[in-house]
CSV table of C-alpha atoms and ligand atoms in Angstrom, one decimal:
chain,number,residue,atom,x,y,z
A,9,MET,CA,2.0,6.7,-116.4
A,10,CYS,CA,2.4,4.2,-113.7
A,11,ARG,CA,6.0,4.0,-112.4
A,12,ILE,CA,5.6,0.2,-111.9
A,13,CYS,CA,3.6,-1.1,-114.9
A,14,GLY,CA,3.2,1.8,-117.3
A,15,GLY,CA,-0.6,1.8,-116.8
A,16,VAL,CA,-2.8,4.9,-116.7
A,17,VAL,CA,-2.6,6.8,-113.4
A,18,ASN,CA,-5.7,8.8,-112.3
A,19,GLU,CA,-5.1,11.6,-109.9
A,20,PHE,CA,-7.3,11.8,-106.8
A,21,LEU,CA,-5.6,14.1,-104.4
A,22,ASP,CA,-3.7,17.4,-104.8
A,23,LEU,CA,-1.8,18.4,-101.7
A,24,GLY,CA,-0.5,21.5,-103.2
A,25,ARG,CA,2.9,23.2,-103.0
A,26,GLN,CA,5.1,21.2,-100.5
A,27,PRO,CA,8.6,21.5,-99.2
A,28,LEU,CA,10.9,18.5,-98.5
A,29,SER,CA,9.5,17.0,-95.3
A,30,ASP,CA,12.8,16.4,-93.6
A,31,ALA,CA,14.5,19.7,-94.7
A,32,PHE,CA,14.5,21.5,-91.4
A,33,VAL,CA,15.8,25.0,-92.2
A,34,GLU,CA,18.1,27.4,-90.4
A,35,PRO,CA,16.2,30.6,-89.6
A,36,ASP,CA,18.3,32.5,-92.1
A,37,GLU,CA,17.9,29.9,-94.9
A,38,THR,CA,14.2,30.1,-95.6
A,39,ALA,CA,14.7,31.9,-99.0
A,40,ASP,CA,16.4,28.8,-100.5
A,41,GLU,CA,13.7,26.2,-99.7
A,42,PHE,CA,12.9,23.7,-102.4
A,43,TYR,CA,9.2,23.2,-103.1
A,44,TYR,CA,7.3,20.8,-105.4
A,45,HIS,CA,3.7,20.0,-106.3
A,46,LEU,CA,2.5,17.0,-104.4
A,47,ARG,CA,-0.2,15.1,-106.3
A,48,VAL,CA,-1.3,11.5,-105.8
A,49,GLY,CA,-2.9,9.1,-108.2
A,50,VAL,CA,-3.8,5.4,-108.6
A,51,CYS,CA,-2.9,3.1,-111.5
A,52,GLU,CA,-5.9,1.7,-113.4
A,53,SER,CA,-4.0,-1.5,-114.1
A,54,CYS,CA,-2.1,-2.5,-111.0
A,55,SER,CA,-3.8,-0.3,-108.4
A,56,MET,CA,-0.5,1.2,-107.2
A,57,VAL,CA,-1.1,4.5,-105.3
A,58,GLN,CA,1.8,6.8,-106.2
A,59,GLN,CA,2.9,10.4,-106.6
A,60,LEU,CA,2.8,12.1,-109.9
A,61,ALA,CA,6.1,13.9,-109.6
A,62,GLU,CA,9.5,12.6,-108.3
A,63,VAL,CA,11.8,14.6,-106.1
A,64,PRO,CA,15.5,13.8,-107.0
A,65,ARG,CA,16.7,11.3,-104.3
A,66,GLU,CA,19.8,13.3,-103.5
A,67,ARG,CA,17.7,16.2,-102.3
A,68,MET,CA,15.9,14.1,-99.8
A,69,PHE,CA,18.6,11.6,-98.6
A,70,HIS,CA,22.0,13.1,-97.9
A,71,ASP,CA,24.6,13.2,-95.1
A,72,SER,CA,22.5,15.6,-92.9
A,73,TYR,CA,19.3,13.5,-93.1
A,74,PRO,CA,17.9,14.1,-89.6
A,75,TYR,CA,15.5,11.2,-89.0
A,76,VAL,CA,16.7,8.4,-86.7
A,77,SER,CA,15.0,5.0,-86.4
A,78,SER,CA,15.9,4.9,-82.7
A,79,GLY,CA,13.9,8.0,-81.8
A,80,SER,CA,11.1,6.1,-80.2
A,81,VAL,CA,11.3,3.4,-77.5
A,82,ARG,CA,8.5,1.5,-79.1
A,83,MET,CA,10.2,1.5,-82.5
A,84,ARG,CA,13.5,0.3,-80.9
A,85,GLU,CA,11.6,-2.6,-79.4
A,86,HIS,CA,9.8,-3.3,-82.7
A,87,PHE,CA,13.1,-3.5,-84.6
A,88,THR,CA,14.7,-5.7,-82.0
A,89,ARG,CA,11.7,-8.1,-82.3
A,90,THR,CA,11.9,-7.9,-86.1
A,91,ALA,CA,15.6,-8.9,-86.0
A,92,HIS,CA,14.8,-11.9,-83.8
A,93,ASP,CA,11.9,-12.9,-86.1
A,94,LEU,CA,14.2,-12.8,-89.2
A,95,LEU,CA,17.0,-14.7,-87.3
A,96,GLU,CA,14.6,-17.4,-86.1
A,97,CYS,CA,12.4,-17.9,-89.2
A,98,GLU,CA,14.4,-16.9,-92.3
A,99,SER,CA,18.2,-17.3,-91.5
A,100,THR,CA,18.8,-20.7,-92.9
A,101,GLY,CA,22.2,-22.5,-93.4
A,102,SER,CA,25.3,-22.5,-91.4
A,103,ASP,CA,26.4,-18.9,-92.2
A,104,PRO,CA,23.3,-16.8,-92.9
A,105,PHE,CA,23.6,-13.3,-94.4
A,106,ILE,CA,21.1,-10.5,-93.8
A,107,VAL,CA,21.1,-7.3,-95.8
A,108,GLU,CA,19.1,-4.2,-94.9
A,109,ILE,CA,18.2,-1.5,-97.4
A,110,GLY,CA,18.0,1.9,-95.7
A,111,SER,CA,19.5,0.7,-92.5
A,112,ASN,CA,19.5,4.3,-91.0
A,113,ASP,CA,21.2,4.3,-87.6
A,114,GLY,CA,21.4,0.5,-87.4
A,115,THR,CA,18.7,0.0,-84.9
A,116,MET,CA,17.6,-3.3,-86.5
A,117,LEU,CA,21.0,-4.6,-87.6
A,118,ALA,CA,22.5,-4.0,-84.2
A,119,ALA,CA,20.4,-6.9,-82.9
A,120,VAL,CA,21.6,-9.1,-85.9
A,121,ARG,CA,25.2,-8.2,-85.1
A,122,ALA,CA,24.6,-9.0,-81.4
A,123,ALA,CA,23.5,-12.5,-82.5
A,124,GLY,CA,26.8,-12.9,-84.4
A,125,VAL,CA,25.1,-13.1,-87.8
A,126,ARG,CA,26.7,-11.8,-91.0
A,127,HIS,CA,25.0,-8.6,-92.1
A,128,LEU,CA,25.3,-5.5,-94.2
A,129,GLY,CA,23.3,-2.2,-94.2
A,130,VAL,CA,23.0,-0.1,-97.3
A,131,GLU,CA,22.4,3.5,-96.4
A,132,PRO,CA,22.9,6.7,-98.5
A,133,CYS,CA,22.7,9.1,-95.6
A,134,GLY,CA,26.2,9.5,-94.1
A,135,GLY,CA,25.2,10.9,-90.7
A,136,VAL,CA,23.0,8.1,-89.7
A,137,ALA,CA,25.3,5.5,-91.3
A,138,ASP,CA,28.1,6.7,-89.1
A,139,VAL,CA,25.9,6.2,-86.0
A,140,ALA,CA,25.3,2.6,-87.1
A,141,ARG,CA,29.1,2.1,-87.7
A,142,ALA,CA,29.9,3.4,-84.3
A,143,ALA,CA,27.6,0.7,-82.9
A,144,GLY,CA,29.6,-2.0,-84.8
A,145,VAL,CA,27.1,-2.4,-87.6
A,146,ARG,CA,28.6,-3.0,-91.1
A,147,VAL,CA,27.3,-0.4,-93.5
A,148,ARG,CA,27.9,0.4,-97.2
A,149,SER,CA,27.2,4.1,-98.0
A,150,ALA,CA,25.1,3.9,-101.2
A,151,PHE,CA,21.7,4.1,-102.6
A,152,PHE,CA,20.7,0.4,-103.2
A,153,GLU,CA,20.0,-0.3,-106.9
A,154,GLU,CA,20.7,-3.0,-109.4
A,155,ALA,CA,24.5,-2.6,-109.6
A,156,VAL,CA,24.9,-2.4,-105.8
A,157,GLY,CA,22.9,-5.7,-105.3
A,158,ALA,CA,25.2,-7.4,-107.8
A,159,GLU,CA,28.4,-6.1,-106.2
A,160,ILE,CA,27.3,-7.2,-102.7
A,161,ALA,CA,26.5,-10.6,-104.1
A,162,ALA,CA,30.0,-10.8,-105.7
A,163,GLN,CA,31.7,-9.7,-102.5
A,164,ASP,CA,29.7,-11.4,-99.7
A,165,GLY,CA,27.7,-14.1,-101.5
A,166,PRO,CA,24.0,-14.5,-101.6
A,167,ALA,CA,21.7,-13.1,-98.9
A,168,ASN,CA,19.1,-15.2,-97.1
A,169,VAL,CA,17.1,-12.1,-96.3
A,170,VAL,CA,16.9,-8.6,-97.7
A,171,PHE,CA,15.0,-6.5,-95.3
A,172,ALA,CA,13.8,-2.8,-95.5
A,173,ALA,CA,11.6,-0.8,-93.1
A,174,ASN,CA,10.1,2.5,-94.3
A,175,THR,CA,12.4,2.5,-97.3
A,176,ILE,CA,10.9,0.7,-100.2
A,177,CYS,CA,7.9,3.1,-100.5
A,178,HIS,CA,10.5,5.9,-100.7
A,179,ILE,CA,12.0,4.6,-104.0
A,180,PRO,CA,10.3,5.4,-107.3
A,181,TYR,CA,12.6,3.2,-109.4
A,182,LEU,CA,11.6,-0.2,-108.0
A,183,ASP,CA,12.4,-2.0,-111.2
A,184,SER,CA,16.1,-1.4,-110.5
A,185,ILE,CA,15.6,-2.4,-106.8
A,186,PHE,CA,14.0,-5.7,-107.8
A,187,ARG,CA,16.8,-6.5,-110.3
A,188,GLY,CA,19.3,-5.8,-107.5
A,189,ILE,CA,17.5,-8.1,-105.1
A,190,ASP,CA,17.3,-10.7,-107.8
A,191,ALA,CA,21.1,-10.6,-108.1
A,192,LEU,CA,21.6,-10.7,-104.4
A,193,LEU,CA,19.1,-13.1,-103.0
A,194,ALA,CA,19.7,-16.8,-102.5
A,195,PRO,CA,17.3,-19.1,-104.5
A,196,ASP,CA,15.2,-19.7,-101.4
A,197,GLY,CA,15.8,-16.2,-99.8
A,198,VAL,CA,13.1,-13.7,-99.0
A,199,PHE,CA,12.7,-10.0,-99.5
A,200,VAL,CA,10.8,-8.6,-96.5
A,201,PHE,CA,9.7,-5.0,-96.2
A,202,GLU,CA,7.3,-2.9,-94.1
A,203,ASP,CA,5.7,0.4,-95.0
A,204,PRO,CA,2.6,2.4,-94.3
A,205,TYR,CA,-0.5,0.6,-95.4
A,206,LEU,CA,-3.1,2.1,-97.7
A,207,GLY,CA,-5.9,0.4,-95.8
A,208,ASP,CA,-4.9,2.3,-92.6
A,209,VAL,CA,-4.4,5.6,-94.5
A,210,ILE,CA,-7.9,5.5,-95.8
A,211,GLU,CA,-9.5,4.1,-92.6
A,212,LYS,CA,-7.7,6.7,-90.4
A,213,ASN,CA,-7.7,9.6,-92.9
A,214,SER,CA,-4.0,9.8,-92.2
A,215,PHE,CA,-3.2,11.8,-95.3
A,216,ASP,CA,0.0,13.1,-93.6
A,217,GLN,CA,1.5,9.7,-94.5
A,218,ILE,CA,1.8,11.2,-98.0
A,219,TYR,CA,4.9,13.4,-98.4
A,220,ASP,CA,7.9,13.6,-100.7
A,221,GLU,CA,9.7,10.6,-99.2
A,222,HIS,CA,6.6,8.4,-99.3
A,223,PHE,CA,6.4,8.0,-103.1
A,224,TYR,CA,4.1,4.9,-103.0
A,225,VAL,CA,1.3,3.9,-100.6
A,226,PHE,CA,1.2,0.1,-100.8
A,227,SER,CA,-1.6,-2.4,-100.5
A,228,ALA,CA,-1.5,-6.2,-100.6
A,229,ARG,CA,-3.1,-6.1,-104.1
A,230,SER,CA,-0.6,-3.6,-105.5
A,231,VAL,CA,2.4,-5.3,-104.0
A,232,GLN,CA,1.2,-8.7,-105.2
A,233,ALA,CA,1.0,-7.3,-108.8
A,234,MET,CA,4.4,-5.6,-108.5
A,235,ALA,CA,6.0,-8.8,-107.2
A,236,ARG,CA,4.7,-10.8,-110.1
A,237,ARG,CA,5.9,-8.2,-112.6
A,238,PHE,CA,9.4,-8.6,-111.3
A,239,GLY,CA,9.5,-12.4,-111.0
A,240,PHE,CA,8.6,-12.6,-107.3
A,241,GLU,CA,5.6,-13.6,-105.4
A,242,LEU,CA,3.9,-12.1,-102.3
A,243,VAL,CA,3.9,-15.1,-99.9
A,244,ASP,CA,3.0,-13.5,-96.6
A,245,VAL,CA,1.5,-10.3,-95.1
A,246,ARG,CA,1.3,-9.2,-91.5
A,247,ARG,CA,-0.4,-6.0,-90.3
A,248,LEU,CA,1.8,-4.0,-87.9
A,249,PRO,CA,0.6,-1.5,-85.4
A,250,VAL,CA,3.7,0.8,-85.8
A,251,HIS,CA,3.8,4.2,-87.6
A,252,GLY,CA,0.0,4.5,-87.7
A,253,GLY,CA,-0.5,1.1,-89.4
A,254,GLU,CA,1.8,-0.7,-91.7
A,255,VAL,CA,2.0,-4.1,-93.4
A,256,ARG,CA,5.1,-6.3,-93.5
A,257,TYR,CA,5.2,-8.0,-96.9
A,258,THR,CA,7.3,-11.2,-97.5
A,259,LEU,CA,8.3,-11.9,-101.1
A,260,ALA,CA,9.9,-15.0,-102.4
A,261,ARG,CA,11.0,-15.9,-105.9
A,262,ALA,CA,8.0,-17.0,-108.0
A,263,GLY,CA,7.1,-20.6,-107.2
A,264,ALA,CA,9.6,-21.0,-104.3
A,265,ARG,CA,7.0,-20.9,-101.6
A,266,THR,CA,3.3,-21.4,-101.2
A,267,PRO,CA,1.6,-18.1,-100.2
A,268,SER,CA,0.0,-18.1,-96.8
A,269,ALA,CA,-3.8,-17.8,-96.4
A,270,ALA,CA,-3.2,-14.3,-94.9
A,271,VAL,CA,-2.3,-13.0,-98.4
A,272,ALA,CA,-5.6,-14.0,-100.1
A,273,ALA,CA,-7.5,-12.8,-97.0
A,274,LEU,CA,-6.0,-9.3,-97.1
A,275,VAL,CA,-6.4,-9.0,-100.9
A,276,ALA,CA,-10.0,-10.1,-100.6
A,277,SER,CA,-10.7,-7.6,-97.8
A,278,GLU,CA,-9.2,-4.8,-99.9
A,279,ASP,CA,-11.3,-5.8,-102.9
A,280,ALA,CA,-14.5,-6.0,-100.7
A,281,ARG,CA,-14.1,-2.5,-99.4
A,282,GLY,CA,-13.1,-1.1,-102.8
A,283,LEU,CA,-9.8,0.2,-101.4
A,284,ALA,CA,-8.1,1.3,-104.6
A,285,GLU,CA,-11.3,2.4,-106.4
A,286,LEU,CA,-11.4,6.0,-107.5
A,287,SER,CA,-14.7,6.6,-105.7
A,288,THR,CA,-13.1,5.5,-102.4
A,289,LEU,CA,-10.1,7.6,-103.0
A,290,HIS,CA,-12.1,10.7,-104.0
A,291,ALA,CA,-14.1,10.3,-100.8
A,292,PHE,CA,-10.8,10.2,-98.9
A,293,ALA,CA,-9.7,13.4,-100.6
A,294,ALA,CA,-12.9,15.1,-99.5
A,295,GLU,CA,-12.1,14.0,-95.9
A,296,VAL,CA,-8.6,15.4,-96.2
A,297,ASP,CA,-10.1,18.8,-97.0
A,298,ARG,CA,-12.7,18.6,-94.2
A,299,ILE,CA,-10.2,17.6,-91.5
A,300,SER,CA,-7.7,20.3,-92.6
A,301,ARG,CA,-10.4,22.9,-92.3
A,302,ASP,CA,-11.5,21.5,-88.9
A,303,LEU,CA,-8.0,21.6,-87.6
A,304,VAL,CA,-7.4,25.2,-88.6
A,305,GLY,CA,-10.8,26.1,-87.1
A,306,GLN,CA,-9.8,24.5,-83.8
A,307,LEU,CA,-6.4,26.2,-83.7
A,308,GLU,CA,-7.9,29.6,-84.4
A,309,LYS,CA,-10.4,29.1,-81.6
A,310,LEU,CA,-7.5,28.2,-79.2
A,311,ARG,CA,-5.5,31.2,-80.3
A,312,ASP,CA,-8.5,33.5,-79.9
A,313,SER,CA,-9.2,32.2,-76.4
A,314,GLY,CA,-5.7,33.0,-75.4
A,315,LEU,CA,-4.6,29.4,-74.6
A,316,ARG,CA,-0.9,28.5,-74.9
A,317,VAL,CA,-0.5,26.1,-77.9
A,318,ALA,CA,2.5,24.1,-79.1
A,319,GLY,CA,3.2,21.1,-81.3
A,320,TYR,CA,4.7,17.8,-80.2
A,321,GLY,CA,7.0,15.8,-82.6
A,322,ALA,CA,8.5,17.6,-85.6
A,323,THR,CA,7.6,14.7,-87.9
A,324,ALA,CA,8.1,14.5,-91.6
A,325,LYS,CA,4.3,13.9,-91.8
A,326,SER,CA,3.6,17.3,-90.3
A,327,ALA,CA,5.0,19.0,-93.3
A,328,THR,CA,2.0,17.8,-95.3
A,329,VAL,CA,-0.5,18.9,-92.7
A,330,THR,CA,1.0,22.3,-92.0
A,331,ASN,CA,1.6,23.2,-95.6
A,332,TYR,CA,-1.7,21.9,-96.9
A,333,ALA,CA,-3.8,23.5,-94.2
A,334,GLY,CA,-1.8,26.7,-93.9
A,335,ILE,CA,-0.7,26.3,-90.3
A,336,GLY,CA,2.2,28.5,-89.3
A,337,PRO,CA,3.7,30.0,-86.1
A,338,ASP,CA,0.6,32.3,-85.6
A,339,LEU,CA,-1.4,29.1,-84.8
A,340,VAL,CA,1.3,26.8,-83.5
A,341,PRO,CA,4.1,29.0,-82.1
A,342,CYS,CA,6.7,26.2,-81.7
A,343,VAL,CA,7.0,22.4,-81.7
A,344,PHE,CA,9.0,20.2,-79.3
A,345,ASP,CA,11.1,17.4,-80.5
A,346,THR,CA,13.9,15.1,-79.1
A,347,THR,CA,16.0,15.0,-82.3
A,348,PRO,CA,19.1,17.2,-81.9
A,349,ALA,CA,19.4,17.7,-85.7
A,350,LYS,CA,16.0,19.3,-85.9
A,351,GLN,CA,16.2,21.5,-82.8
A,352,GLY,CA,16.9,25.2,-83.3
A,353,ARG,CA,15.7,25.0,-86.9
A,354,LEU,CA,12.3,25.7,-88.5
A,355,MET,CA,9.9,23.2,-89.8
A,356,PRO,CA,9.9,23.0,-93.6
A,357,GLY,CA,7.5,25.4,-95.3
A,358,SER,CA,5.5,26.3,-92.2
A,359,HIS,CA,8.6,27.8,-90.4
A,360,ILE,CA,7.4,26.8,-87.0
A,361,PRO,CA,10.5,26.8,-84.7
A,362,VAL,CA,11.6,23.4,-83.3
A,363,ARG,CA,12.6,23.4,-79.7
A,364,PRO,CA,14.3,20.7,-77.6
A,365,ALA,CA,11.8,18.4,-75.8
A,366,GLU,CA,13.5,19.3,-72.5
A,367,GLU,CA,12.1,22.8,-72.7
A,368,PHE,CA,8.6,21.5,-72.9
A,369,ALA,CA,7.7,21.7,-69.2
A,370,GLU,CA,8.9,25.3,-68.7
A,371,TYR,CA,6.9,26.4,-71.8
A,372,GLY,CA,3.7,25.7,-69.9
A,373,ALA,CA,1.4,24.6,-72.8
A,374,ASP,CA,-2.3,24.4,-72.4
A,375,ARG,CA,-2.9,22.5,-75.6
A,376,LEU,CA,-0.5,20.3,-77.5
A,377,LEU,CA,-1.0,19.4,-81.2
A,378,LEU,CA,0.3,15.9,-81.5
A,379,PHE,CA,2.0,15.7,-84.9
A,380,ALA,CA,3.7,12.4,-83.8
A,381,TRP,CA,0.2,10.8,-83.4
A,382,ASN,CA,1.7,7.4,-84.4
A,383,HIS,CA,3.7,7.5,-81.2
A,384,ALA,CA,0.6,8.7,-79.1
A,385,GLU,CA,0.7,6.0,-76.5
A,386,GLU,CA,4.4,6.4,-75.8
A,387,ILE,CA,4.3,10.2,-75.8
A,388,ILE,CA,1.2,10.7,-73.7
A,389,ALA,CA,2.5,8.2,-71.1
A,390,LYS,CA,5.9,10.0,-71.0
A,391,GLU,CA,4.2,13.4,-70.6
A,392,LYS,CA,1.5,12.4,-68.2
A,393,ASP,CA,2.2,15.5,-66.0
A,394,PHE,CA,0.9,17.7,-68.8
A,395,ALA,CA,-2.6,16.1,-68.7
A,396,ARG,CA,-2.5,15.9,-64.9
A,397,GLY,CA,-1.9,19.7,-64.8
A,398,GLY,CA,-5.0,20.2,-66.9
A,399,GLY,CA,-3.3,20.2,-70.4
A,400,ARG,CA,-5.1,18.6,-73.3
A,401,TRP,CA,-3.8,16.9,-76.4
A,402,LEU,CA,-5.2,17.9,-79.8
A,403,LEU,CA,-5.3,15.1,-82.4
A,404,TYR,CA,-6.3,15.2,-86.1
A,405,VAL,CA,-6.1,11.5,-86.9
A,406,PRO,CA,-8.6,10.0,-87.6
A,407,GLU,CA,-10.6,13.1,-86.6
A,408,VAL,CA,-9.9,16.5,-85.0
A,409,ARG,CA,-10.5,16.0,-81.3
A,410,LEU,CA,-9.2,17.0,-77.9
A,411,LEU,CA,-8.1,14.2,-75.5
B,23,TYD,P1,8.0,9.8,-86.8
B,23,TYD,O1,6.5,9.9,-86.6
B,23,TYD,O2,8.6,8.5,-86.3
B,23,TYD,O3,8.3,9.8,-88.3
B,23,TYD,P2,8.2,10.8,-89.6
B,23,TYD,O4,9.2,11.9,-89.3
B,23,TYD,O5,8.6,9.9,-90.7
B,23,TYD,O6,6.8,11.3,-89.7
B,23,TYD,O7,8.7,11.0,-86.2
B,23,TYD,C1,8.6,11.2,-84.8
B,23,TYD,C2,9.2,12.5,-84.4
B,23,TYD,O8,8.8,12.8,-83.1
B,23,TYD,C3,10.7,12.5,-84.4
B,23,TYD,O9,11.2,13.7,-84.9
B,23,TYD,C4,11.1,12.2,-83.0
B,23,TYD,C5,9.9,12.9,-82.2
B,23,TYD,N1,9.6,12.3,-80.9
B,23,TYD,C6,9.7,13.1,-79.8
B,23,TYD,O10,10.0,14.3,-79.9
B,23,TYD,N2,9.3,12.5,-78.6
B,23,TYD,C7,9.0,11.2,-78.5
B,23,TYD,O11,8.7,10.8,-77.3
B,23,TYD,C8,8.9,10.4,-79.7
B,23,TYD,C9,8.5,9.0,-79.6
B,23,TYD,C10,9.2,11.0,-80.9
């Protein structure tokens, strides 16, 4: 049953037994790993793409959650620009108030704070919340939900903007989220969120965007239907080049704003290409299988030819690829990553060791599997000596190929 509207959900993709994508394990803790069955379907009524099973939120989001928003230069720039956009376009009145759901290490809100604007982050993961606090960002440690929205409104007054990046698609219980936003948002306020876009996932075969935390994969059509159901309206959309292709959705209270032409245009383009039709999604599932087999074939060839292989970027996304395709340390002996909380641990399920990015040069790789393909431009530029020395990057999005 659809988690948004109660409609019939048809399964189109089975990604098998999967671990928690951000649960990097200590080498002696592999016996205790949590696994679940990752299956994905689409709602016949509202076209929302969603998982069939929910992982309890406390298992995924806790004080040792390792992901930091500031881990990429490009993402830091993106969030600073986002803050300035929100401050310029949406912060009306003499004393505006901006709330961010899932504020992580405060990368976006730090720019709001620097502008002297009232703000609050709501973040359940203690470690990253403390990083934000150390930067002077105001954070409430909580999972945002109906009661939290009402409490913030009572304490701080209505918000002009509620923003969320890579967070709303993580939350199955969006009915409670919308009720909380309804309680918190000023009458003319906006709810702005950005998440991976189904259009990009299908176009790029980026099936690794689907993992425990990404419960939904949104489209303009499904977000429009969801907004209506909860008394809001989708009034603007903007495609974003970050994280492999996202859309920023702007929602206002129903009737408060005239939707921009971009909304109708994006919905029409989705309908024209049959984005949420089962035939499209089944074809995508067949591509997932083909690409996974291709990737394993390539890695086996590299291993058999004696080349030195490693992974680059211990992403959450890579849990889906490695566990679905069956890629372990025999094919990718280690992965390099800049995140201290992941280093020295093993990637979930695949148990590929994560090594500090600084050790990359001395390792002397011939081929690098780019798990963090969404940061390709930044990473390939940073590691240009690798290609200069004859090394080659192996990508699997949108196809398996060597650069
Ligand atoms: P990311 O693709 O942003 O997200 P997710 O984990 O949700 O799939 O993760 C990028 C990972 O790659 C993160 O662990 C940081 C790492 N990384 C590097 O090691 N070097 C880099 O230059 C960049 C940009 C990221």
